[in-house]
Amino acid sequence: MSIPTEVLRPDFNVACIQYEPVIGRVDANLAAMEARMREAHASGASLAVLPELADTGYVFESREELARLAAPIPDGLSAQRLIALAQELGIHIVCGLAERDGDLFYNSAILCGPSGYIGKFRKLHLWNREKLFFEPGDLGLPVFDTALGPIGLAICYDGWFPETFRQLGLKGAELVCVPTNWVPIPGHDGADVPMANILHQAAAHSNALYIACADRIGTERGQPFIGSSIIVGPNGRLLAGPASRAGDAILMAAVSPGIAVQSRIVSERNDVINDRRPDVYG
């Protein structure tokens, strides 16, 4: 089946950058991210995705510590450095950041591009001790129109909820970028295939989406992270990864705009979006 001419756009490369942030070292983390983004750009990436809370680290000891590290989006230090880099290199960047909004804190992600700041997402589903520090996201599930096409954002535990990807797909997203800090899951630690990978492959297939997950590595204040970053095509198959559980990585894969819409058609008479029965399940 051919793709309608009106949805054809040039292919582009998405890169998922897996690395180990150091808790509290914002300047050093931003420098490490910049070096890896420059490398990805030199290899042809038009979009770079980085981990959750990539600027600050993850395991906060207190709300006071978080308050010292978090900053506004888009006016804070981390956001401004990422925006400037996106403009300099002419690429799009998605990165998890600790956001401060007055006296409230959000586990957020920024999206910026060659023309500057595009938008942000605030994590909806907070994991474990995140509930001690962050507010649940209050911006919904926006889809951003970009020069690369419609892009949705999610963060880590948001991926455990099928509604996340369904809503983004129904709103027109073709690619969902997922900054994440995956941790071992009880009953699955050490499994050949992490549950996170299975869930995101299933979500990509059932919603005909590209999904790019950038995880971190290392152990921070006793909390291990599992790496295993992936880029998934709209048929649910891996385009890149999984990365190792312990090493730095830059995964790269091509995204073909229009293929996501085409992939919804799974047989002569079946479309995974149009075959939904909201009259039954809402």
mmCIF file of C-alpha atoms in Angstrom:
data_model
loop_
_atom_site.group_PDB
_atom_site.id
_atom_site.type_symbol
_atom_site.label_atom_id
_atom_site.label_comp_id
_atom_site.label_asym_id
_atom_site.label_seq_id
_atom_site.Cartn_x
_atom_site.Cartn_y
_atom_site.Cartn_z
ATOM 1 C CA MET A 1 0.000 0.000 0.000
ATOM 2 C CA SER A 2 1.405 3.391 -0.947
ATOM 3 C CA ILE A 3 1.583 6.298 1.477
ATOM 4 C CA PRO A 4 -0.506 9.343 0.517
ATOM 5 C CA THR A 5 1.696 12.105 -0.881
ATOM 6 C CA GLU A 6 0.420 14.637 1.650
ATOM 7 C CA VAL A 7 1.881 12.692 4.607
ATOM 8 C CA LEU A 8 5.291 12.079 3.037
ATOM 9 C CA ARG A 9 8.162 13.904 4.749
ATOM 10 C CA PRO A 10 11.872 13.162 4.683
ATOM 11 C CA ASP A 11 13.170 10.376 6.884
ATOM 12 C CA PHE A 12 15.203 11.498 9.882
ATOM 13 C CA ASN A 13 17.423 9.858 12.477
ATOM 14 C CA VAL A 14 16.527 9.727 16.153
ATOM 15 C CA ALA A 15 19.243 9.059 18.737
ATOM 16 C CA CYS A 16 18.721 7.760 22.277
ATOM 17 C CA ILE A 17 21.583 8.750 24.557
ATOM 18 C CA GLN A 18 22.210 6.399 27.472
ATOM 19 C CA TYR A 19 24.626 7.668 30.119
ATOM 20 C CA GLU A 20 25.097 8.020 33.889
ATOM 21 C CA PRO A 21 24.168 11.373 35.447
ATOM 22 C CA VAL A 22 25.803 12.197 38.761
ATOM 23 C CA ILE A 23 23.458 13.334 41.524
ATOM 24 C CA GLY A 24 23.719 17.048 42.186
ATOM 25 C CA ARG A 25 26.314 17.862 39.492
ATOM 26 C CA VAL A 26 24.133 19.818 37.076
ATOM 27 C CA ASP A 27 26.948 21.572 35.187
ATOM 28 C CA ALA A 28 28.924 18.358 34.745
ATOM 29 C CA ASN A 29 25.813 16.459 33.640
ATOM 30 C CA LEU A 30 24.951 19.118 31.068
ATOM 31 C CA ALA A 31 28.511 19.004 29.745
ATOM 32 C CA ALA A 32 28.372 15.215 29.453
ATOM 33 C CA MET A 33 25.049 15.394 27.632
ATOM 34 C CA GLU A 34 26.308 18.089 25.279
ATOM 35 C CA ALA A 35 29.347 16.032 24.285
ATOM 36 C CA ARG A 36 27.160 13.039 23.479
ATOM 37 C CA MET A 37 24.619 15.142 21.579
ATOM 38 C CA ARG A 38 27.375 16.641 19.475
ATOM 39 C CA GLU A 39 28.552 13.120 18.690
ATOM 40 C CA ALA A 40 25.023 12.031 17.776
ATOM 41 C CA HIS A 41 24.558 15.093 15.584
ATOM 42 C CA ALA A 42 27.859 14.408 13.812
ATOM 43 C CA SER A 43 26.550 10.899 13.085
ATOM 44 C CA GLY A 44 23.396 12.289 11.490
ATOM 45 C CA ALA A 45 20.846 12.580 14.301
ATOM 46 C CA SER A 46 18.056 15.134 13.846
ATOM 47 C CA LEU A 47 16.526 14.365 17.254
ATOM 48 C CA ALA A 48 18.287 13.390 20.482
ATOM 49 C CA VAL A 49 16.454 11.848 23.454
ATOM 50 C CA LEU A 50 18.096 11.837 26.890
ATOM 51 C CA PRO A 51 17.174 10.164 30.196
ATOM 52 C CA GLU A 52 14.757 11.214 32.929
ATOM 53 C CA LEU A 53 16.073 13.869 35.359
ATOM 54 C CA ALA A 54 19.227 13.847 33.261
ATOM 55 C CA ASP A 55 20.456 17.174 34.603
ATOM 56 C CA THR A 56 20.180 16.547 38.347
ATOM 57 C CA GLY A 57 20.255 12.830 39.006
ATOM 58 C CA TYR A 58 17.342 10.909 40.497
ATOM 59 C CA VAL A 59 17.675 9.792 44.130
ATOM 60 C CA PHE A 60 17.089 12.953 46.151
ATOM 61 C CA GLU A 61 17.687 12.852 49.890
ATOM 62 C CA SER A 62 15.367 15.717 50.717
ATOM 63 C CA ARG A 63 13.048 18.284 49.242
ATOM 64 C CA GLU A 64 15.663 20.899 50.137
ATOM 65 C CA GLU A 65 18.211 19.137 47.936
ATOM 66 C CA LEU A 66 15.758 19.073 45.049
ATOM 67 C CA ALA A 67 15.004 22.771 45.586
ATOM 68 C CA ARG A 68 18.701 23.581 45.156
ATOM 69 C CA LEU A 69 18.899 21.665 41.877
ATOM 70 C CA ALA A 70 15.560 22.169 40.104
ATOM 71 C CA ALA A 71 14.983 25.105 37.755
ATOM 72 C CA PRO A 72 12.138 26.559 35.678
ATOM 73 C CA ILE A 73 11.344 25.438 32.132
ATOM 74 C CA PRO A 74 12.113 27.134 29.780
ATOM 75 C CA ASP A 75 13.911 29.894 31.688
ATOM 76 C CA GLY A 76 16.214 27.861 33.939
ATOM 77 C CA LEU A 77 19.873 27.049 33.405
ATOM 78 C CA SER A 78 19.408 23.499 32.112
ATOM 79 C CA ALA A 79 16.576 24.397 29.750
ATOM 80 C CA GLN A 80 18.438 27.406 28.371
ATOM 81 C CA ARG A 81 21.604 25.405 27.687
ATOM 82 C CA LEU A 82 19.635 22.714 25.857
ATOM 83 C CA ILE A 83 17.718 25.295 23.830
ATOM 84 C CA ALA A 84 20.931 27.034 22.840
ATOM 85 C CA LEU A 85 22.499 23.730 21.779
ATOM 86 C CA ALA A 86 19.444 22.772 19.713
ATOM 87 C CA GLN A 87 19.606 26.113 17.935
ATOM 88 C CA GLU A 88 23.355 25.884 17.364
ATOM 89 C CA LEU A 89 23.265 22.353 15.949
ATOM 90 C CA GLY A 90 19.909 22.638 14.207
ATOM 91 C CA ILE A 91 18.493 19.561 15.948
ATOM 92 C CA HIS A 92 15.563 18.683 18.177
ATOM 93 C CA ILE A 93 16.205 17.636 21.791
ATOM 94 C CA VAL A 94 14.016 15.851 24.329
ATOM 95 C CA CYS A 95 15.468 15.714 27.833
ATOM 96 C CA GLY A 96 14.193 14.909 31.304
ATOM 97 C CA LEU A 97 14.673 17.795 33.742
ATOM 98 C CA ALA A 98 13.815 18.611 37.344
ATOM 99 C CA GLU A 99 11.419 21.538 36.990
ATOM 100 C CA ARG A 100 10.683 24.185 39.609
ATOM 101 C CA ASP A 101 7.470 26.177 39.317
ATOM 102 C CA GLY A 102 7.247 28.493 42.297
ATOM 103 C CA ASP A 103 7.203 26.278 45.366
ATOM 104 C CA LEU A 104 6.234 23.163 43.387
ATOM 105 C CA PHE A 105 8.434 20.633 41.628
ATOM 106 C CA TYR A 106 7.725 18.454 38.600
ATOM 107 C CA ASN A 107 9.529 15.545 36.980
ATOM 108 C CA SER A 108 9.434 17.046 33.496
ATOM 109 C CA ALA A 109 10.745 16.798 29.951
ATOM 110 C CA ILE A 110 11.596 19.624 27.592
ATOM 111 C CA LEU A 111 11.232 19.586 23.813
ATOM 112 C CA CYS A 112 13.251 22.158 21.892
ATOM 113 C CA GLY A 113 14.461 22.534 18.339
ATOM 114 C CA PRO A 114 16.307 24.685 15.818
ATOM 115 C CA SER A 115 13.829 27.522 16.368
ATOM 116 C CA GLY A 116 14.042 27.314 20.171
ATOM 117 C CA TYR A 117 11.694 26.150 22.899
ATOM 118 C CA ILE A 118 8.708 24.069 21.736
ATOM 119 C CA GLY A 119 7.065 22.731 24.881
ATOM 120 C CA LYS A 120 7.247 20.586 27.992
ATOM 121 C CA PHE A 121 5.577 17.578 29.586
ATOM 122 C CA ARG A 122 5.149 16.827 33.275
ATOM 123 C CA LYS A 123 5.241 13.178 34.353
ATOM 124 C CA LEU A 124 1.732 11.948 35.130
ATOM 125 C CA HIS A 125 2.440 8.734 37.040
ATOM 126 C CA LEU A 126 4.969 9.120 39.848
ATOM 127 C CA TRP A 127 7.066 6.138 40.902
ATOM 128 C CA ASN A 128 7.710 5.284 44.553
ATOM 129 C CA ARG A 129 9.717 8.023 46.344
ATOM 130 C CA GLU A 130 9.054 10.511 43.541
ATOM 131 C CA LYS A 131 5.751 11.091 45.356
ATOM 132 C CA LEU A 132 7.706 12.601 48.261
ATOM 133 C CA PHE A 133 9.146 15.362 46.087
ATOM 134 C CA PHE A 134 7.166 15.938 42.896
ATOM 135 C CA GLU A 135 3.622 16.958 42.019
ATOM 136 C CA PRO A 136 1.696 14.767 39.548
ATOM 137 C CA GLY A 137 1.812 16.234 36.062
ATOM 138 C CA ASP A 138 -0.922 18.752 35.264
ATOM 139 C CA LEU A 139 -0.347 19.392 31.551
ATOM 140 C CA GLY A 140 -2.060 16.302 30.207
ATOM 141 C CA LEU A 141 -0.620 14.492 27.192
ATOM 142 C CA PRO A 142 0.164 17.153 24.599
ATOM 143 C CA VAL A 143 1.312 16.353 21.072
ATOM 144 C CA PHE A 144 3.675 18.932 19.613
ATOM 145 C CA ASP A 145 3.765 19.893 15.957
ATOM 146 C CA THR A 146 7.393 20.045 14.855
ATOM 147 C CA ALA A 147 9.326 20.172 11.617
ATOM 148 C CA LEU A 148 9.906 16.444 12.117
ATOM 149 C CA GLY A 149 6.203 15.725 12.544
ATOM 150 C CA PRO A 150 3.895 15.310 15.553
ATOM 151 C CA ILE A 151 5.814 14.269 18.675
ATOM 152 C CA GLY A 152 4.432 13.112 22.024
ATOM 153 C CA LEU A 153 6.299 12.793 25.315
ATOM 154 C CA ALA A 154 6.077 10.399 28.247
ATOM 155 C CA ILE A 155 8.403 9.701 31.175
ATOM 156 C CA CYS A 156 9.339 6.284 32.582
ATOM 157 C CA TYR A 157 6.409 4.907 34.665
ATOM 158 C CA ASP A 158 3.939 6.613 32.310
ATOM 159 C CA GLY A 159 4.782 3.739 29.958
ATOM 160 C CA TRP A 160 3.169 1.198 32.289
ATOM 161 C CA PHE A 161 -0.246 2.653 31.468
ATOM 162 C CA PRO A 162 -1.664 1.726 28.038
ATOM 163 C CA GLU A 163 -3.791 4.869 28.102
ATOM 164 C CA THR A 164 -0.661 7.004 27.759
ATOM 165 C CA PHE A 165 0.211 5.776 24.294
ATOM 166 C CA ARG A 166 -3.383 5.354 23.195
ATOM 167 C CA GLN A 167 -4.152 8.988 23.955
ATOM 168 C CA LEU A 168 -0.995 10.200 22.241
ATOM 169 C CA GLY A 169 -1.789 8.071 19.208
ATOM 170 C CA LEU A 170 -5.369 9.318 19.029
ATOM 171 C CA LYS A 171 -4.057 12.890 19.198
ATOM 172 C CA GLY A 172 -1.938 12.268 16.120
ATOM 173 C CA ALA A 173 1.524 11.500 17.489
ATOM 174 C CA GLU A 174 3.767 9.522 15.163
ATOM 175 C CA LEU A 175 6.754 9.393 17.523
ATOM 176 C CA VAL A 176 6.738 9.271 21.326
ATOM 177 C CA CYS A 177 9.981 10.154 23.120
ATOM 178 C CA VAL A 178 10.435 8.626 26.571
ATOM 179 C CA PRO A 179 13.153 9.885 28.929
ATOM 180 C CA THR A 180 13.359 7.196 31.577
ATOM 181 C CA ASN A 181 15.167 5.886 34.656
ATOM 182 C CA TRP A 182 14.147 2.227 34.579
ATOM 183 C CA VAL A 183 14.891 0.276 37.746
ATOM 184 C CA PRO A 184 14.745 -3.488 38.379
ATOM 185 C CA ILE A 185 11.146 -4.715 38.612
ATOM 186 C CA PRO A 186 10.318 -7.365 41.260
ATOM 187 C CA GLY A 187 9.992 -10.744 39.592
ATOM 188 C CA HIS A 188 11.756 -9.566 36.439
ATOM 189 C CA ASP A 189 15.180 -8.463 37.650
ATOM 190 C CA GLY A 190 17.807 -10.218 35.575
ATOM 191 C CA ALA A 191 15.322 -11.412 32.959
ATOM 192 C CA ASP A 192 16.663 -11.739 29.425
ATOM 193 C CA VAL A 193 14.236 -9.065 28.210
ATOM 194 C CA PRO A 194 13.342 -6.257 30.641
ATOM 195 C CA MET A 195 9.614 -5.778 31.179
ATOM 196 C CA ALA A 196 10.063 -2.134 30.158
ATOM 197 C CA ASN A 197 11.147 -3.238 26.687
ATOM 198 C CA ILE A 198 8.206 -5.606 26.333
ATOM 199 C CA LEU A 199 5.701 -2.946 27.384
ATOM 200 C CA HIS A 200 7.017 -0.343 24.960
ATOM 201 C CA GLN A 201 7.236 -2.777 22.068
ATOM 202 C CA ALA A 202 3.617 -3.771 22.702
ATOM 203 C CA ALA A 203 2.543 -0.121 22.935
ATOM 204 C CA ALA A 204 4.299 0.725 19.675
ATOM 205 C CA HIS A 205 2.580 -2.159 17.892
ATOM 206 C CA SER A 206 -0.919 -1.666 19.286
ATOM 207 C CA ASN A 207 -0.877 2.080 18.570
ATOM 208 C CA ALA A 208 1.303 2.105 15.423
ATOM 209 C CA LEU A 209 3.851 4.495 16.938
ATOM 210 C CA TYR A 210 7.571 4.970 16.884
ATOM 211 C CA ILE A 211 8.762 4.974 20.515
ATOM 212 C CA ALA A 212 12.263 6.092 21.567
ATOM 213 C CA CYS A 213 13.250 5.272 25.163
ATOM 214 C CA ALA A 214 16.474 6.732 26.588
ATOM 215 C CA ASP A 215 17.444 5.203 29.934
ATOM 216 C CA ARG A 216 20.278 5.937 32.335
ATOM 217 C CA ILE A 217 22.827 3.536 33.811
ATOM 218 C CA GLY A 218 24.721 3.144 37.060
ATOM 219 C CA THR A 219 23.836 2.905 40.739
ATOM 220 C CA GLU A 220 22.909 6.083 42.602
ATOM 221 C CA ARG A 221 22.694 6.107 46.401
ATOM 222 C CA GLY A 222 22.032 2.379 46.354
ATOM 223 C CA GLN A 223 19.468 2.449 43.541
ATOM 224 C CA PRO A 224 20.547 0.508 40.422
ATOM 225 C CA PHE A 225 19.306 1.355 36.936
ATOM 226 C CA ILE A 226 19.026 -1.127 34.091
ATOM 227 C CA GLY A 227 20.006 0.716 30.910
ATOM 228 C CA SER A 228 18.545 -1.295 27.993
ATOM 229 C CA SER A 229 17.471 1.784 25.998
ATOM 230 C CA ILE A 230 15.510 1.006 22.827
ATOM 231 C CA ILE A 231 14.030 2.526 19.694
ATOM 232 C CA VAL A 232 10.911 0.724 18.471
ATOM 233 C CA GLY A 233 9.152 0.872 15.121
ATOM 234 C CA PRO A 234 5.381 1.138 14.685
ATOM 235 C CA ASN A 235 5.173 -2.613 14.053
ATOM 236 C CA GLY A 236 6.572 -3.230 17.554
ATOM 237 C CA ARG A 237 9.936 -4.471 16.372
ATOM 238 C CA LEU A 238 13.220 -3.072 17.642
ATOM 239 C CA LEU A 239 14.967 -0.647 15.317
ATOM 240 C CA ALA A 240 17.890 -0.136 17.708
ATOM 241 C CA GLY A 241 18.909 -1.700 20.989
ATOM 242 C CA PRO A 242 18.474 -2.823 23.557
ATOM 243 C CA ALA A 243 21.593 -1.074 24.755
ATOM 244 C CA SER A 244 23.626 -2.786 27.448
ATOM 245 C CA ARG A 245 22.568 -2.647 31.074
ATOM 246 C CA ALA A 246 25.772 -1.001 32.225
ATOM 247 C CA GLY A 247 27.496 0.971 29.471
ATOM 248 C CA ASP A 248 27.148 4.323 27.752
ATOM 249 C CA ALA A 249 25.445 4.115 24.372
ATOM 250 C CA ILE A 250 24.125 6.227 21.542
ATOM 251 C CA LEU A 251 21.406 4.298 19.721
ATOM 252 C CA MET A 252 20.379 5.539 16.286
ATOM 253 C CA ALA A 253 17.461 4.627 14.043
ATOM 254 C CA ALA A 254 15.653 6.135 11.081
ATOM 255 C CA VAL A 255 12.073 7.345 11.408
ATOM 256 C CA SER A 256 9.981 7.334 8.237
ATOM 257 C CA PRO A 257 7.089 9.801 8.592
ATOM 258 C CA GLY A 258 3.859 8.377 7.244
ATOM 259 C CA ILE A 259 4.833 4.785 8.016
ATOM 260 C CA ALA A 260 3.221 5.050 11.441
ATOM 261 C CA VAL A 261 -0.177 5.807 9.913
ATOM 262 C CA GLN A 262 0.250 3.066 7.332
ATOM 263 C CA SER A 263 1.213 0.547 10.032
ATOM 264 C CA ARG A 264 -2.218 0.845 11.628
ATOM 265 C CA ILE A 265 -3.574 -1.235 8.752
ATOM 266 C CA VAL A 266 -2.793 -4.814 9.773
ATOM 267 C CA SER A 267 -4.951 -6.670 7.266
ATOM 268 C CA GLU A 268 -7.249 -5.985 4.350
ATOM 269 C CA ARG A 269 -10.092 -5.293 6.787
ATOM 270 C CA ASN A 270 -8.370 -4.223 9.992
ATOM 271 C CA ASP A 271 -7.057 -0.917 11.319
ATOM 272 C CA VAL A 272 -5.888 -0.966 14.960
ATOM 273 C CA ILE A 273 -7.219 2.551 15.556
ATOM 274 C CA ASN A 274 -10.471 2.490 13.600
ATOM 275 C CA ASP A 275 -11.369 -0.974 14.927
ATOM 276 C CA ARG A 276 -11.595 0.328 18.482
ATOM 277 C CA ARG A 277 -14.955 -0.096 20.269
ATOM 278 C CA PRO A 278 -15.244 2.966 22.551
ATOM 279 C CA ASP A 279 -18.986 2.271 22.723
ATOM 280 C CA VAL A 280 -18.062 -0.738 24.861
ATOM 281 C CA TYR A 281 -15.045 0.395 26.882
ATOM 282 C CA GLY A 282 -15.114 4.171 26.716
#
